[in-house]
Every structure is written in structure tokens, then in C-alpha cells.
PDB file of C-alpha atoms in Angstrom:
ATOM      1  CA  PHE A   1      -0.809   9.557 -10.567  1.00 96.00           C
ATOM      2  CA  PRO A   2      -4.061  11.028 -12.141  1.00 97.00           C
ATOM      3  CA  THR A   3      -4.975   7.098 -11.937  1.00 98.00           C
ATOM      4  CA  GLY A   4      -4.682   4.468 -10.354  1.00 98.00           C
ATOM      5  CA  ALA A   5      -1.480   2.277 -11.922  1.00 98.00           C
ATOM      6  CA  LEU A   6       0.783  -0.410 -12.074  1.00 98.00           C
ATOM      7  CA  CYS A   7       4.599  -0.183 -11.298  1.00 98.00           C
ATOM      8  CA  ARG A   8       6.538   0.627 -14.045  1.00 98.00           C
ATOM      9  CA  GLU A   9      10.174   1.970 -14.784  1.00 98.00           C
ATOM     10  CA  GLU A  10       9.010   5.113 -16.134  1.00 97.00           C
ATOM     11  CA  ASP A  11       8.030   6.448 -12.917  1.00 98.00           C
ATOM     12  CA  PHE A  12      11.166   5.865 -11.444  1.00 97.00           C
ATOM     13  CA  SER A  13      12.841   8.829 -14.055  1.00 95.00           C
ATOM     14  CA  GLN A  14      10.643  11.586 -12.479  1.00 96.00           C
ATOM     15  CA  ALA A  15      11.378  13.815 -10.616  1.00 95.00           C
ATOM     16  CA  TYR A  16       8.631  13.374  -7.764  1.00 97.00           C
ATOM     17  CA  PHE A  17      10.556   9.759  -7.456  1.00 98.00           C
ATOM     18  CA  SER A  18      14.314  10.695  -6.438  1.00 97.00           C
ATOM     19  CA  TYR A  19      12.062  13.398  -3.980  1.00 97.00           C
ATOM     20  CA  TRP A  20      10.174  10.983  -2.155  1.00 98.00           C
ATOM     21  CA  SER A  21      13.109   8.396  -1.942  1.00 98.00           C
ATOM     22  CA  THR A  22      15.434  10.776  -0.059  1.00 97.00           C
ATOM     23  CA  ARG A  23      12.656  12.106   2.038  1.00 97.00           C
ATOM     24  CA  LEU A  24      11.864   8.262   3.143  1.00 98.00           C
ATOM     25  CA  ALA A  25      15.521   7.911   3.568  1.00 97.00           C
ATOM     26  CA  GLU A  26      15.155   4.487   1.264  1.00 97.00           C
ATOM     27  CA  PRO A  27      17.956   3.977  -1.854  1.00 95.00           C
ATOM     28  CA  LEU A  28      16.742   4.705  -5.125  1.00 96.00           C
ATOM     29  CA  ARG A  29      16.742   1.682  -7.065  1.00 97.00           C
ATOM     30  CA  TYR A  30      14.135  -0.295  -9.468  1.00 98.00           C
ATOM     31  CA  HIS A  31      11.908  -2.011  -6.609  1.00 98.00           C
ATOM     32  CA  ARG A  32       8.772  -2.576  -6.565  1.00 97.00           C
ATOM     33  CA  LYS A  33       8.472  -1.880  -2.645  1.00 97.00           C
ATOM     34  CA  LEU A  34       9.884   1.527  -3.076  1.00 98.00           C
ATOM     35  CA  TRP A  35       7.759   2.226  -6.099  1.00 98.00           C
ATOM     36  CA  GLU A  36       4.505   1.179  -3.677  1.00 98.00           C
ATOM     37  CA  PHE A  37       5.844   3.475  -0.833  1.00 98.00           C
ATOM     38  CA  VAL A  38       6.263   6.342  -3.589  1.00 98.00           C
ATOM     39  CA  PHE A  39       2.944   5.886  -5.267  1.00 98.00           C
ATOM     40  CA  ILE A  40       0.846   6.057  -1.307  1.00 98.00           C
ATOM     41  CA  CYS A  41       3.287   9.226  -0.644  1.00 98.00           C
ATOM     42  CA  GLN A  42       2.606  11.071  -3.911  1.00 98.00           C
ATOM     43  CA  ALA A  43      -1.232  10.283  -4.463  1.00 98.00           C
ATOM     44  CA  LEU A  44      -1.902  11.480  -1.180  1.00 98.00           C
ATOM     45  CA  TRP A  45       0.180  14.846  -0.963  1.00 98.00           C
ATOM     46  CA  GLU A  46      -1.428  15.490  -4.792  1.00 98.00           C
ATOM     47  CA  ARG A  47      -5.133  14.568  -3.742  1.00 98.00           C
ATOM     48  CA  GLY A  48      -4.440  17.247  -0.250  1.00 98.00           C
ATOM     49  CA  ALA A  49      -4.046  13.875   2.428  1.00 98.00           C
ATOM     50  CA  ILE A  50      -0.999  14.816   3.692  1.00 98.00           C
ATOM     51  CA  ALA A  51      -1.537  18.115   6.084  1.00 98.00           C
ATOM     52  CA  SER A  52      -1.008  19.115   9.961  1.00 98.00           C
ATOM     53  CA  GLY A  53      -3.979  18.232  11.481  1.00 97.00           C
ATOM     54  CA  HIS A  54      -4.962  15.260   9.339  1.00 98.00           C
ATOM     55  CA  ARG A  55      -5.592  11.888  10.551  1.00 98.00           C
ATOM     56  CA  GLY A  56      -4.253   8.932   9.203  1.00 98.00           C
ATOM     57  CA  LEU A  57      -4.672   4.961   9.626  1.00 98.00           C
ATOM     58  CA  GLY A  58      -1.966   2.591   8.353  1.00 98.00           C
ATOM     59  CA  PHE A  59      -2.596  -0.945   8.193  1.00 97.00           C
ATOM     60  CA  GLY A  60       0.231  -3.795   8.150  1.00 94.00           C
ATOM     61  CA  VAL A  61       2.525  -1.494   8.139  1.00 95.00           C
ATOM     62  CA  GLY A  62       5.392  -3.562   9.165  1.00 91.00           C
ATOM     63  CA  VAL A  63       8.906  -1.311   9.254  1.00 92.00           C
ATOM     64  CA  GLU A  64       8.287   0.950   6.348  1.00 95.00           C
ATOM     65  CA  PRO A  65       8.695   4.385   6.834  1.00 97.00           C
ATOM     66  CA  LEU A  66       5.171   5.802   5.762  1.00 98.00           C
ATOM     67  CA  ALA A  67       3.811   6.474   9.497  1.00 97.00           C
ATOM     68  CA  ALA A  68       6.979   8.168  10.463  1.00 98.00           C
ATOM     69  CA  PHE A  69       7.019  10.472   7.052  1.00 98.00           C
ATOM     70  CA  PHE A  70       3.168  11.199   7.628  1.00 98.00           C
ATOM     71  CA  ALA A  71       3.856  11.716  11.525  1.00 98.00           C
ATOM     72  CA  SER A  72       6.669  14.221  10.202  1.00 98.00           C
ATOM     73  CA  GLN A  73       4.368  16.238   8.594  1.00 98.00           C
ATOM     74  CA  ASP A  74       2.001  16.923  11.865  1.00 98.00           C
ATOM     75  CA  CYS A  75      -0.764  14.588  10.937  1.00 98.00           C
ATOM     76  CA  ARG A  76      -1.803  12.137  13.767  1.00 98.00           C
ATOM     77  CA  ILE A  77      -1.194   8.643  12.599  1.00 98.00           C
ATOM     78  CA  LEU A  78      -2.766   5.938  13.948  1.00 98.00           C
ATOM     79  CA  ALA A  79      -0.575   2.517  12.592  1.00 97.00           C
ATOM     80  CA  THR A  80      -1.513  -1.003  12.904  1.00 96.00           C
ATOM     81  CA  ASP A  81      -0.215  -4.183  12.425  1.00 94.00           C
ATOM     82  CA  LEU A  82      -1.120  -8.236  13.057  1.00 83.00           C
ATOM     83  CA  GLY A  83      -0.786  -9.015  17.187  1.00 70.00           C
ATOM     84  CA  ALA A  84       2.807 -10.651  17.750  1.00 58.00           C
ATOM     85  CA  ASP A  85       1.215 -14.614  17.271  1.00 55.00           C
ATOM     86  CA  GLU A  86      -0.329 -13.688  14.769  1.00 57.00           C
ATOM     87  CA  ALA A  87       2.721 -12.801  12.787  1.00 43.00           C
ATOM     88  CA  ILE A  88       4.744 -14.792  13.627  1.00 47.00           C
ATOM     89  CA  ASP A  89       2.438 -17.870  12.382  1.00 50.00           C
ATOM     90  CA  MET A  90       3.093 -16.347   9.160  1.00 54.00           C
ATOM     91  CA  GLY A  91       6.401 -15.780   9.227  1.00 53.00           C
ATOM     92  CA  TRP A  92       6.115 -11.650   9.257  1.00 45.00           C
ATOM     93  CA  THR A  93       8.884 -11.708  12.372  1.00 46.00           C
ATOM     94  CA  GLU A  94      11.683 -13.645  11.265  1.00 50.00           C
ATOM     95  CA  THR A  95      11.903 -11.682   7.932  1.00 50.00           C
ATOM     96  CA  ASN A  96      11.539  -8.660   9.194  1.00 48.00           C
ATOM     97  CA  GLN A  97       8.250  -7.332   8.494  1.00 46.00           C
ATOM     98  CA  HIS A  98       6.460  -6.990  10.758  1.00 47.00           C
ATOM     99  CA  ALA A  99       6.014  -4.231  13.530  1.00 59.00           C
ATOM    100  CA  ALA A 100       6.011  -5.265  16.951  1.00 64.00           C
ATOM    101  CA  GLY A 101       4.811  -1.836  18.116  1.00 82.00           C
ATOM    102  CA  LYS A 102       5.406   1.472  18.070  1.00 88.00           C
ATOM    103  CA  LEU A 103       9.262   1.766  18.719  1.00 89.00           C
ATOM    104  CA  ALA A 104       9.403  -0.390  15.689  1.00 90.00           C
ATOM    105  CA  LEU A 105       8.458   2.533  13.618  1.00 95.00           C
ATOM    106  CA  ARG A 106      10.362   4.887  14.977  1.00 95.00           C
ATOM    107  CA  LYS A 107      12.937   6.471  12.091  1.00 96.00           C
ATOM    108  CA  PRO A 108      14.554   9.779  13.181  1.00 96.00           C
ATOM    109  CA  TRP A 109      16.109  10.240  10.157  1.00 97.00           C
ATOM    110  CA  VAL A 110      12.756  10.677   8.782  1.00 97.00           C
ATOM    111  CA  CYS A 111      10.544  12.275  12.050  1.00 97.00           C
ATOM    112  CA  PRO A 112      11.698  13.744  14.585  1.00 97.00           C
ATOM    113  CA  ASP A 113      11.154  12.209  17.513  1.00 96.00           C
ATOM    114  CA  ASP A 114       9.282  14.742  19.143  1.00 96.00           C
ATOM    115  CA  LEU A 115       6.928  14.320  16.591  1.00 96.00           C
ATOM    116  CA  PHE A 116       6.758  11.094  16.337  1.00 97.00           C
ATOM    117  CA  ASP A 117       5.900  10.389  20.107  1.00 96.00           C
ATOM    118  CA  ARG A 118       3.216  13.184  19.734  1.00 97.00           C
ATOM    119  CA  ASN A 119       1.656  12.045  16.521  1.00 98.00           C
ATOM    120  CA  VAL A 120       1.837   8.138  16.134  1.00 97.00           C
ATOM    121  CA  GLU A 121      -0.232   5.830  18.222  1.00 96.00           C
ATOM    122  CA  PHE A 122      -0.013   2.057  17.948  1.00 96.00           C
ATOM    123  CA  HIS A 123      -2.638  -0.261  17.660  1.00 94.00           C
ATOM    124  CA  GLU A 124      -2.793  -4.581  16.556  1.00 94.00           C
ATOM    125  CA  CYS A 125      -5.677  -5.059  14.388  1.00 94.00           C
ATOM    126  CA  ASP A 126      -6.343  -8.029  12.256  1.00 95.00           C
ATOM    127  CA  MET A 127      -7.265  -6.628   8.457  1.00 97.00           C
ATOM    128  CA  ASN A 128     -10.182  -9.074   8.396  1.00 97.00           C
ATOM    129  CA  HIS A 129     -11.484  -7.664  11.353  1.00 97.00           C
ATOM    130  CA  VAL A 130     -11.096  -4.162  11.221  1.00 97.00           C
ATOM    131  CA  PRO A 131     -12.593  -2.538  14.968  1.00 97.00           C
ATOM    132  CA  ALA A 132     -16.033  -0.171  14.617  1.00 97.00           C
ATOM    133  CA  ASP A 133     -14.471   2.205  16.366  1.00 97.00           C
ATOM    134  CA  TYR A 134     -12.108   3.251  13.982  1.00 98.00           C
ATOM    135  CA  VAL A 135     -13.871   6.010  12.054  1.00 98.00           C
ATOM    136  CA  ASP A 136     -13.106   9.909  11.253  1.00 98.00           C
ATOM    137  CA  PHE A 137      -9.472   9.196   9.826  1.00 98.00           C
ATOM    138  CA  ASP A 138      -8.819  12.012   6.809  1.00 98.00           C
ATOM    139  CA  PHE A 139      -7.209   8.978   5.140  1.00 98.00           C
ATOM    140  CA  CYS A 140      -5.776   5.547   5.068  1.00 98.00           C
ATOM    141  CA  TRP A 141      -3.330   3.520   3.955  1.00 98.00           C
ATOM    142  CA  SER A 142      -1.725  -0.501   3.026  1.00 98.00           C
ATOM    143  CA  ALA A 143       1.060  -1.502   1.648  1.00 97.00           C
ATOM    144  CA  CYS A 144       1.003  -4.810   0.060  1.00 93.00           C
ATOM    145  CA  ALA A 145      -0.422  -6.277   3.162  1.00 95.00           C
ATOM    146  CA  LEU A 146      -4.224  -6.659   1.658  1.00 96.00           C
ATOM    147  CA  GLU A 147      -3.132  -9.804  -0.798  1.00 97.00           C
ATOM    148  CA  HIS A 148      -2.292 -11.848   2.726  1.00 95.00           C
ATOM    149  CA  LEU A 149      -5.864 -11.868   4.032  1.00 97.00           C
ATOM    150  CA  GLY A 150      -6.460 -15.576   2.536  1.00 97.00           C
ATOM    151  CA  SER A 151      -8.831 -15.072  -0.589  1.00 98.00           C
ATOM    152  CA  ILE A 152      -8.827 -12.425  -3.560  1.00 98.00           C
ATOM    153  CA  GLU A 153     -12.761 -11.348  -1.700  1.00 98.00           C
ATOM    154  CA  HIS A 154     -11.261 -11.008   1.879  1.00 98.00           C
ATOM    155  CA  GLY A 155      -8.975  -8.655   0.264  1.00 98.00           C
ATOM    156  CA  LEU A 156     -11.535  -6.939  -2.156  1.00 98.00           C
ATOM    157  CA  ALA A 157     -13.736  -6.604   1.519  1.00 98.00           C
ATOM    158  CA  PHE A 158     -10.878  -5.277   3.480  1.00 98.00           C
ATOM    159  CA  ILE A 159     -11.036  -2.290   1.096  1.00 98.00           C
ATOM    160  CA  GLU A 160     -14.288  -1.573   0.981  1.00 98.00           C
ATOM    161  CA  ARG A 161     -14.143  -2.200   4.713  1.00 98.00           C
ATOM    162  CA  SER A 162     -11.133   0.462   5.014  1.00 98.00           C
ATOM    163  CA  ILE A 163     -13.185   3.582   3.054  1.00 98.00           C
ATOM    164  CA  ASP A 164     -15.623   3.164   6.180  1.00 98.00           C
ATOM    165  CA  CYS A 165     -13.269   4.209   8.610  1.00 98.00           C
ATOM    166  CA  LEU A 166     -12.689   7.361   6.222  1.00 98.00           C
ATOM    167  CA  LYS A 167     -14.383  11.140   6.803  1.00 98.00           C
ATOM    168  CA  PRO A 168     -16.082  12.068   3.822  1.00 98.00           C
ATOM    169  CA  GLY A 169     -14.032  13.222   1.110  1.00 98.00           C
ATOM    170  CA  GLY A 170     -11.408  11.202   2.986  1.00 98.00           C
ATOM    171  CA  TRP A 171      -8.536   9.157   0.556  1.00 98.00           C
ATOM    172  CA  ALA A 172      -7.988   5.428   0.607  1.00 98.00           C
ATOM    173  CA  ALA A 173      -4.503   4.321  -1.046  1.00 98.00           C
ATOM    174  CA  HIS A 174      -3.855   0.474  -1.303  1.00 98.00           C
ATOM    175  CA  THR A 175      -1.206  -1.304  -2.983  1.00 98.00           C
ATOM    176  CA  THR A 176      -1.135  -5.054  -3.538  1.00 98.00           C
ATOM    177  CA  GLU A 177      -0.116  -7.643  -6.020  1.00 98.00           C
ATOM    178  CA  PHE A 178      -1.148  -7.966  -9.237  1.00 98.00           C
ATOM    179  CA  ASN A 179      -1.438 -10.780 -12.152  1.00 98.00           C
ATOM    180  CA  VAL A 180       0.069  -9.452 -15.445  1.00 97.00           C
ATOM    181  CA  SER A 181       0.374 -13.267 -17.095  1.00 96.00           C
ATOM    182  CA  SER A 182      -3.688 -14.106 -17.249  1.00 97.00           C
ATOM    183  CA  GLU A 183      -6.923 -12.493 -17.088  1.00 95.00           C
ATOM    184  CA  ASP A 184      -8.069 -15.881 -16.202  1.00 97.00           C
ATOM    185  CA  ILE A 185      -6.234 -17.923 -14.148  1.00 97.00           C
ATOM    186  CA  THR A 186      -4.455 -16.860 -11.070  1.00 98.00           C
ATOM    187  CA  VAL A 187      -3.628 -17.987  -7.001  1.00 98.00           C
ATOM    188  CA  ASP A 188      -6.480 -17.658  -4.539  1.00 97.00           C
ATOM    189  CA  HIS A 189      -7.038 -19.051  -1.178  1.00 97.00           C
ATOM    190  CA  GLN A 190      -3.455 -18.994  -0.578  1.00 96.00           C
ATOM    191  CA  PRO A 191      -1.070 -17.384   1.680  1.00 95.00           C
ATOM    192  CA  THR A 192      -0.519 -14.543  -0.821  1.00 97.00           C
ATOM    193  CA  VAL A 193      -3.438 -14.342  -3.382  1.00 98.00           C
ATOM    194  CA  LEU A 194      -3.236 -12.176  -7.319  1.00 98.00           C
ATOM    195  CA  PHE A 195      -5.693 -10.059  -8.184  1.00 98.00           C
ATOM    196  CA  ARG A 196      -6.528  -9.840 -12.114  1.00 98.00           C
ATOM    197  CA  ARG A 197      -7.871  -6.845 -13.822  1.00 98.00           C
ATOM    198  CA  ARG A 198     -11.377  -8.048 -13.192  1.00 98.00           C
ATOM    199  CA  ASP A 199     -11.377  -8.660  -9.775  1.00 98.00           C
ATOM    200  CA  ILE A 200     -10.027  -5.047  -9.630  1.00 98.00           C
ATOM    201  CA  GLU A 201     -12.583  -3.498 -11.934  1.00 98.00           C
ATOM    202  CA  ASP A 202     -15.149  -5.498  -9.977  1.00 98.00           C
ATOM    203  CA  LEU A 203     -14.228  -3.820  -6.311  1.00 98.00           C
ATOM    204  CA  LEU A 204     -13.904  -0.254  -8.182  1.00 98.00           C
ATOM    205  CA  GLU A 205     -17.484  -0.922  -9.653  1.00 98.00           C
ATOM    206  CA  ARG A 206     -19.172  -1.959  -6.024  1.00 97.00           C
ATOM    207  CA  LEU A 207     -17.201   1.203  -4.892  1.00 98.00           C
ATOM    208  CA  ARG A 208     -18.994   3.447  -7.269  1.00 98.00           C
ATOM    209  CA  ASP A 209     -22.093   1.864  -6.488  1.00 97.00           C
ATOM    210  CA  LYS A 210     -21.966   2.873  -2.591  1.00 97.00           C
ATOM    211  CA  GLY A 211     -21.670   6.445  -3.845  1.00 98.00           C
ATOM    212  CA  HIS A 212     -17.505   6.883  -3.331  1.00 98.00           C
ATOM    213  CA  ASN A 213     -15.114   8.205  -6.149  1.00 98.00           C
ATOM    214  CA  ALA A 214     -13.335   4.907  -6.949  1.00 98.00           C
ATOM    215  CA  VAL A 215     -10.299   6.268  -9.601  1.00 98.00           C
ATOM    216  CA  PRO A 216      -9.838   4.364 -12.669  1.00 98.00           C
ATOM    217  CA  VAL A 217      -6.673   2.213 -12.766  1.00 98.00           C
ATOM    218  CA  ASN A 218      -3.957   2.799 -16.108  1.00 98.00           C
ATOM    219  CA  TYR A 219      -2.848  -1.380 -16.444  1.00 98.00           C
ATOM    220  CA  ASP A 220      -0.228  -0.271 -18.675  1.00 97.00           C
ATOM    221  CA  ALA A 221       2.611  -2.491 -16.622  1.00 96.00           C
ATOM    222  CA  GLY A 222       5.260  -0.375 -19.065  1.00 97.00           C
ATOM    223  CA  VAL A 223       7.532  -0.784 -22.334  1.00 96.00           C
ATOM    224  CA  GLY A 224      11.171  -0.162 -20.574  1.00 96.00           C
ATOM    225  CA  ILE A 225      13.892  -3.128 -20.017  1.00 96.00           C
ATOM    226  CA  PRO A 226      13.483  -2.976 -16.794  1.00 97.00           C
ATOM    227  CA  ASP A 227       9.449  -3.846 -17.279  1.00 97.00           C
ATOM    228  CA  GLN A 228      10.742  -6.817 -19.613  1.00 96.00           C
ATOM    229  CA  PHE A 229      12.678  -8.538 -16.421  1.00 97.00           C
ATOM    230  CA  ILE A 230      11.260 -11.376 -14.403  1.00 97.00           C
ATOM    231  CA  ASP A 231      13.140 -11.758 -11.093  1.00 97.00           C
ATOM    232  CA  VAL A 232      12.842 -15.596  -9.876  1.00 97.00           C
ATOM    233  CA  PRO A 233      13.735 -16.423  -6.556  1.00 94.00           C
ATOM    234  CA  PRO A 234      16.098 -15.715  -4.791  1.00 94.00           C
ATOM    235  CA  TYR A 235      14.741 -12.396  -5.292  1.00 95.00           C
ATOM    236  CA  ARG A 236      17.543  -9.682  -6.311  1.00 94.00           C
ATOM    237  CA  GLU A 237      17.570  -5.957  -4.672  1.00 93.00           C
ATOM    238  CA  GLN A 238      16.570  -5.001  -8.618  1.00 95.00           C
ATOM    239  CA  PRO A 239      15.763  -4.264 -11.194  1.00 97.00           C
ATOM    240  CA  HIS A 240      12.526  -5.952  -9.233  1.00 98.00           C
ATOM    241  CA  LEU A 241       9.331  -4.410 -10.620  1.00 98.00           C
ATOM    242  CA  LYS A 242       8.181  -7.999 -11.724  1.00 98.00           C
ATOM    243  CA  MET A 243       9.030 -11.312 -10.163  1.00 97.00           C
ATOM    244  CA  ALA A 244       7.779 -14.628 -10.764  1.00 98.00           C
ATOM    245  CA  LEU A 245       5.233 -16.292  -8.380  1.00 96.00           C
ATOM    246  CA  SER A 246       3.506 -19.413  -8.175  1.00 94.00           C
ATOM    247  CA  GLY A 247       3.686 -19.747 -12.080  1.00 95.00           C
ATOM    248  CA  PHE A 248       2.814 -16.178 -12.294  1.00 98.00           C
ATOM    249  CA  ALA A 249       4.284 -12.866 -13.175  1.00 98.00           C
ATOM    250  CA  THR A 250       2.955 -10.001 -10.769  1.00 98.00           C
ATOM    251  CA  THR A 251       3.794  -6.679 -10.012  1.00 98.00           C
ATOM    252  CA  SER A 252       1.995  -3.929  -7.887  1.00 98.00           C
ATOM    253  CA  ILE A 253      -0.472  -1.925  -8.463  1.00 98.00           C
ATOM    254  CA  GLY A 254      -2.347   1.009  -6.474  1.00 98.00           C
ATOM    255  CA  ILE A 255      -5.483   1.772  -5.864  1.00 98.00           C
ATOM    256  CA  LEU A 256      -7.248   5.320  -5.072  1.00 98.00           C
ATOM    257  CA  VAL A 257     -10.508   5.346  -3.795  1.00 98.00           C
ATOM    258  CA  GLN A 258     -11.895   8.854  -2.018  1.00 98.00           C
ATOM    259  CA  ARG A 259     -15.023   8.425   0.184  1.00 98.00           C
ATOM    260  CA  GLY A 260     -18.183   9.754  -0.994  1.00 97.00           C
ATOM    261  CA  ARG A 261     -20.917  10.915   1.765  1.00 82.00           C
TER     262      ARG A 261
END
């Protein structure tokens, strides 16, 4: 991933994709959630962020395997998610998408328990109000969480705030919802918002103005057969690279930013 990217079928045929699928103990399938995990791991690995002794900060981690994997590489991880009451109100608990604590992230088939216990810490955190003492991390990430912060601007502001949590030279890797139907109208001020190309480009420009390395995004949405299929509710396990949401087709976008000074 030399650039930010959209989820597309072409990536699933690459050797690194099956490697990460196996390493994260995730079934290899045409699903954009798996693509998000692979994008984050591969992009951070390519940039040297995943290394023994490095500190990583995960936002809205749910029950994903990433915290466990990073811990298995002897990275020291602070994993965060909403408080229990807020998660219940938003429906994340009943759909098993919320981490109630550190034990929810334990995955012995990804990370041995001794490494996990030594390297993972869990905090409750509202992504709209990231604590000021979250600083000096080598990398941070979120996987399809920031579109649930109440508005497009809240999501963009979160990414900006996440960069402040990094050391100079540290990397952020975030994935979120991308509107592939329209450059103009979209979903905003809803429980799930859809970012447009212009929203992403505005964010990258804001970050560059602050002296950060906001990596360009490749907006190619793919030409493979699975790329053309728009999944509709009730959503299936695969193919699920694009889906219908609130009248739009959406897919996952991966965003990469390196903190400047």
C-alpha cells in the first residue's frame, strides 16, 4: 500500500493478503472488514511501525484481532473502546462489536497469553473526546469506527486529533466508510456517515498544512466481478466489498498519515 486506498478485489489475490488472513486467524473471504484489517497491518508493517518496544494506540477496537496481533510482536498496546453504557445505547453490545474490557481482546490463537497480558492495556475512550495524556505513540489505528462519531466533521476532527497522539514520525492508519455513488450528496449527521472524496481531500490538505505527511489516496474502486456487486440487507458473508447504505453504495477506505514535527 504505497498510498491510501479503497477496498477492491485485486488486493485479495496478493500474497500478503492470505498471509495476514492466516496470521490474524480470519477466514479468507471477499469481505471489506477483512480488507480493513489487512490494510492496517500491511501499511503499518511496510512503514516499520510494527516493531518490538513500539507503542500502539487502538481506537474503537471492538473485538477485532489487531490489538492481539500487535501485542504478539511485542508492541505495547493501549486498546480503547466506548464505555459500556454508551455501547449499549448505540447497539454495539448486542451485535458483539464492543470490547467490554481487556479480556474481550484476548485471542490466544493470535497472541500467546503471556505476551498479551504483558503488552495490552484497555481504557474506555470516547473518540470525540480523546484524553490529552494520550501522547508519544509510535502508531495508532481504527477500523471502521470514526464514521459513527455523529457527523462527517467529527470523523475528520478525530483523525486530526489522533495524529496529536503520535511521536514525530509516527504513523496513523484509519479505515472508514466511503461513498462510491456520489461526489455531492451523502449521509451526514446520522449514526453512520459516508465520506466523499472531497471530504477526504479536505482532511489531507488540513493535515499537510499542519506539517504532517498525509499520504495521497488511490480512489480506484476496482473492476473485478466482486467489485461490481453491491450487497443489500440482510448483508451476506461474501462477496461484501461494497454495500448499499441509506441509498448509496459504500466501501471501505484506508487513510495513512505520518506525524510531522
